[in-house]
């Protein structure tokens, strides 16, 4: 699943928790078979976790609390068997688990500068494009130095880090649609599957093959 806000796109693989604070206009999109659970937090609890969109790895306890709170039909404030006080305690447990969890590096910032937006549009359309930043700069009429500075100052990462995040986003979509590791690697711009597996594992925390298996059996 992906969650889009004015800050950018949060990539939400299986067994992750996406957090969107109040005040952020957003929409989400599911890729492949997705079981999404939604829980709302009161301001007193929401202030205890980040004030920006984030993605967390769901601990075993957090996952069970979410399932308990949402019931069999995804989300339902009238889930039986829990009183208001019991639900409040479960929500506090969930927040405590998220406070202990590390934010996942799964946020793709949305550029604001016109030059970065032009590059982003090109790479969204063709994630396998291996053009260097210098080559892309010539296309849009900006120097490598200027673009490198914009990526660092505006997005907080290098161009190559941002492009890798973009490619991982596309890879998750392709894997959800049933593509295998090799097809996905080449479609997203890696020269060989081993390089893709390494990058994917570094960001997602598991190999593409195991990720596909967990989606089928989870």
Short mmCIF file of C-alpha atoms in Angstrom, two decimals:
data_model
loop_
_atom_site.label_atom_id
_atom_site.label_comp_id
_atom_site.label_asym_id
_atom_site.label_seq_id
_atom_site.Cartn_x
_atom_site.Cartn_y
_atom_site.Cartn_z
CA UNK A 1 0.00 0.00 0.00
CA UNK A 2 1.08 3.59 -0.52
CA UNK A 3 -0.09 6.66 1.39
CA UNK A 4 0.23 10.02 -0.36
CA UNK A 5 0.34 13.40 1.41
CA UNK A 6 1.73 16.82 0.52
CA UNK A 7 4.97 15.69 2.14
CA UNK A 8 5.42 12.79 -0.28
CA UNK A 9 4.65 9.09 -0.55
CA UNK A 10 4.92 6.57 2.29
CA UNK A 11 5.58 3.03 1.10
CA UNK A 12 3.78 0.53 3.35
CA UNK A 13 4.79 -3.11 2.80
CA UNK A 14 3.11 -6.00 4.61
CA UNK A 15 3.21 -5.96 8.43
CA UNK A 16 3.88 -2.23 8.67
CA UNK A 17 1.93 0.52 10.40
CA UNK A 18 1.43 3.78 8.50
CA UNK A 19 0.83 6.85 10.67
CA UNK A 20 -0.82 9.98 9.26
CA UNK A 21 -1.26 12.81 11.80
CA UNK A 22 -4.33 15.01 11.86
CA UNK A 23 -4.24 17.91 9.40
CA UNK A 24 -2.54 16.01 6.58
CA UNK A 25 -4.74 15.67 3.52
CA UNK A 26 -4.01 12.22 2.19
CA UNK A 27 -5.16 9.34 0.04
CA UNK A 28 -3.98 5.76 -0.15
CA UNK A 29 -3.75 3.10 -2.82
CA UNK A 30 -3.60 -0.66 -2.37
CA UNK A 31 -1.47 -2.82 -4.64
CA UNK A 32 -2.45 -6.49 -4.83
CA UNK A 33 -4.52 -8.21 -2.15
CA UNK A 34 -4.46 -5.92 0.88
CA UNK A 35 -6.02 -6.19 4.33
CA UNK A 36 -5.94 -2.67 5.74
CA UNK A 37 -6.94 -1.86 9.33
CA UNK A 38 -7.69 1.71 10.43
CA UNK A 39 -7.51 3.04 13.98
CA UNK A 40 -8.05 6.64 15.05
CA UNK A 41 -6.16 8.17 17.98
CA UNK A 42 -7.35 10.87 20.34
CA UNK A 43 -5.14 14.02 20.43
CA UNK A 44 -3.79 13.04 23.86
CA UNK A 45 -2.32 9.84 22.36
CA UNK A 46 -1.47 11.22 18.91
CA UNK A 47 0.89 13.80 20.41
CA UNK A 48 3.05 10.98 21.78
CA UNK A 49 4.13 9.81 18.32
CA UNK A 50 5.69 11.77 15.41
CA UNK A 51 3.95 14.87 14.10
CA UNK A 52 4.73 13.85 10.52
CA UNK A 53 3.69 10.90 8.32
CA UNK A 54 5.72 7.81 9.19
CA UNK A 55 5.92 4.06 8.69
CA UNK A 56 6.74 1.60 11.50
CA UNK A 57 7.45 -2.12 11.54
CA UNK A 58 4.54 -3.73 13.38
CA UNK A 59 5.70 -5.76 16.38
CA UNK A 60 3.83 -8.95 17.14
CA UNK A 61 2.02 -7.22 19.98
CA UNK A 62 1.11 -4.16 17.89
CA UNK A 63 -0.29 -6.43 15.17
CA UNK A 64 -2.48 -8.34 17.63
CA UNK A 65 -3.72 -5.13 19.23
CA UNK A 66 -4.69 -3.74 15.83
CA UNK A 67 -6.55 -6.95 14.99
CA UNK A 68 -8.31 -6.88 18.35
CA UNK A 69 -9.34 -3.23 17.95
CA UNK A 70 -10.60 -3.55 14.41
CA UNK A 71 -12.36 -6.90 14.51
CA UNK A 72 -13.12 -9.14 11.55
CA UNK A 73 -14.40 -6.39 9.26
CA UNK A 74 -11.31 -4.19 9.01
CA UNK A 75 -12.41 -1.38 11.32
CA UNK A 76 -15.42 -0.94 13.52
CA UNK A 77 -15.78 1.34 16.54
CA UNK A 78 -18.48 -0.99 17.79
CA UNK A 79 -16.25 -4.07 17.89
CA UNK A 80 -17.85 -6.37 20.50
CA UNK A 81 -16.28 -7.64 23.73
CA UNK A 82 -14.38 -4.42 24.54
CA UNK A 83 -15.65 -1.66 26.78
CA UNK A 84 -14.60 1.93 26.20
CA UNK A 85 -12.02 1.69 28.99
CA UNK A 86 -10.64 -1.56 27.57
CA UNK A 87 -10.29 0.01 24.12
CA UNK A 88 -8.50 2.97 25.68
CA UNK A 89 -6.00 0.65 27.34
CA UNK A 90 -5.41 -1.25 24.09
CA UNK A 91 -4.85 2.01 22.22
CA UNK A 92 -2.29 3.06 24.82
CA UNK A 93 -0.48 -0.27 24.33
CA UNK A 94 -0.45 0.34 20.58
CA UNK A 95 1.01 3.82 21.03
CA UNK A 96 3.64 2.49 23.43
CA UNK A 97 4.66 -0.10 20.84
CA UNK A 98 4.94 2.55 18.12
CA UNK A 99 7.02 4.80 20.39
CA UNK A 100 9.49 1.94 20.84
CA UNK A 101 9.60 1.11 17.14
CA UNK A 102 12.07 2.71 14.76
CA UNK A 103 10.70 4.66 11.82
CA UNK A 104 11.22 2.75 8.60
CA UNK A 105 13.14 4.46 5.77
CA UNK A 106 10.11 4.12 3.51
CA UNK A 107 9.12 7.73 2.87
CA UNK A 108 9.67 9.18 -0.58
CA UNK A 109 9.67 12.96 -0.18
CA UNK A 110 7.75 15.03 -2.72
CA UNK A 111 9.95 17.69 -4.37
CA UNK A 112 8.72 21.27 -4.47
CA UNK A 113 11.34 22.87 -6.70
CA UNK A 114 10.30 22.92 -10.38
CA UNK A 115 13.59 21.37 -11.48
CA UNK A 116 13.31 18.46 -9.05
CA UNK A 117 9.68 17.97 -9.99
CA UNK A 118 10.70 17.65 -13.65
CA UNK A 119 13.23 14.95 -12.75
CA UNK A 120 10.71 13.19 -10.53
CA UNK A 121 8.15 13.06 -13.35
CA UNK A 122 10.67 11.50 -15.73
CA UNK A 123 11.74 8.83 -13.25
CA UNK A 124 8.22 8.02 -12.10
CA UNK A 125 7.38 7.27 -15.71
CA UNK A 126 10.57 5.31 -16.41
CA UNK A 127 12.07 4.00 -13.13
CA UNK A 128 14.53 1.86 -15.09
CA UNK A 129 16.17 4.96 -16.58
CA UNK A 130 19.84 4.89 -15.53
CA UNK A 131 20.64 8.45 -16.62
CA UNK A 132 23.09 10.19 -14.31
CA UNK A 133 22.17 13.38 -12.48
CA UNK A 134 24.41 15.27 -14.93
CA UNK A 135 22.50 13.83 -17.91
CA UNK A 136 19.14 14.60 -16.32
CA UNK A 137 20.34 18.10 -15.52
CA UNK A 138 21.20 18.76 -19.17
CA UNK A 139 17.68 17.69 -20.12
CA UNK A 140 16.03 20.22 -17.79
CA UNK A 141 18.73 22.92 -17.93
CA UNK A 142 20.24 22.71 -14.44
CA UNK A 143 23.77 21.99 -13.24
CA UNK A 144 24.72 18.86 -11.32
CA UNK A 145 25.91 20.99 -8.41
CA UNK A 146 22.60 22.86 -8.19
CA UNK A 147 20.55 19.69 -8.35
CA UNK A 148 22.70 17.92 -5.77
CA UNK A 149 22.23 20.83 -3.39
CA UNK A 150 18.48 20.84 -3.95
CA UNK A 151 18.19 17.12 -3.23
CA UNK A 152 20.13 17.49 0.02
CA UNK A 153 18.45 20.69 1.22
CA UNK A 154 14.89 20.01 0.11
CA UNK A 155 14.57 16.23 0.34
CA UNK A 156 17.24 15.40 2.91
CA UNK A 157 18.95 12.77 0.75
CA UNK A 158 21.14 12.40 -2.28
CA UNK A 159 19.75 11.93 -5.76
CA UNK A 160 20.86 8.29 -5.79
CA UNK A 161 19.23 7.61 -2.41
CA UNK A 162 16.00 9.19 -3.65
CA UNK A 163 16.05 7.21 -6.90
CA UNK A 164 16.64 3.98 -4.98
CA UNK A 165 13.62 4.73 -2.79
CA UNK A 166 11.56 5.42 -5.91
CA UNK A 167 12.67 2.14 -7.47
CA UNK A 168 11.86 0.18 -4.33
CA UNK A 169 8.37 1.70 -4.40
CA UNK A 170 7.90 0.49 -7.97
CA UNK A 171 9.39 -2.90 -7.04
CA UNK A 172 6.82 -3.39 -4.28
CA UNK A 173 4.03 -2.66 -6.74
CA UNK A 174 5.41 -5.14 -9.28
CA UNK A 175 5.93 -7.85 -6.65
CA UNK A 176 2.35 -7.31 -5.43
CA UNK A 177 1.17 -7.78 -9.02
CA UNK A 178 2.91 -11.18 -9.21
CA UNK A 179 6.19 -10.37 -10.98
CA UNK A 180 9.18 -12.42 -9.93
CA UNK A 181 12.47 -11.06 -8.55
CA UNK A 182 14.35 -11.10 -11.85
CA UNK A 183 11.60 -9.36 -13.83
CA UNK A 184 11.23 -6.76 -11.11
CA UNK A 185 14.96 -6.09 -10.87
CA UNK A 186 15.33 -5.28 -14.57
CA UNK A 187 12.05 -3.35 -14.76
CA UNK A 188 13.25 -1.06 -11.95
CA UNK A 189 16.69 -0.36 -13.36
CA UNK A 190 19.05 -2.79 -11.65
CA UNK A 191 21.72 -4.34 -13.84
CA UNK A 192 21.32 -7.71 -12.14
CA UNK A 193 19.02 -9.38 -9.59
CA UNK A 194 21.71 -9.57 -6.89
CA UNK A 195 22.03 -5.78 -6.75
CA UNK A 196 18.26 -5.46 -6.49
CA UNK A 197 18.04 -8.09 -3.74
CA UNK A 198 20.71 -6.27 -1.73
CA UNK A 199 19.02 -2.85 -2.04
CA UNK A 200 15.57 -4.29 -1.35
CA UNK A 201 16.74 -6.18 1.73
CA UNK A 202 18.55 -3.12 3.07
CA UNK A 203 15.39 -0.99 2.92
CA UNK A 204 12.55 -3.48 3.47
CA UNK A 205 14.35 -5.82 5.85
CA UNK A 206 13.77 -9.04 3.93
CA UNK A 207 14.53 -10.40 0.46
CA UNK A 208 12.06 -9.93 -2.41
CA UNK A 209 11.44 -13.69 -2.51
CA UNK A 210 10.64 -13.91 1.19
CA UNK A 211 8.50 -10.79 0.91
CA UNK A 212 6.41 -12.36 -1.87
CA UNK A 213 6.06 -15.56 0.17
CA UNK A 214 4.98 -13.66 3.30
CA UNK A 215 2.28 -11.87 1.29
CA UNK A 216 0.86 -15.21 0.12
CA UNK A 217 0.96 -16.90 3.52
CA UNK A 218 0.51 -13.98 5.96
#
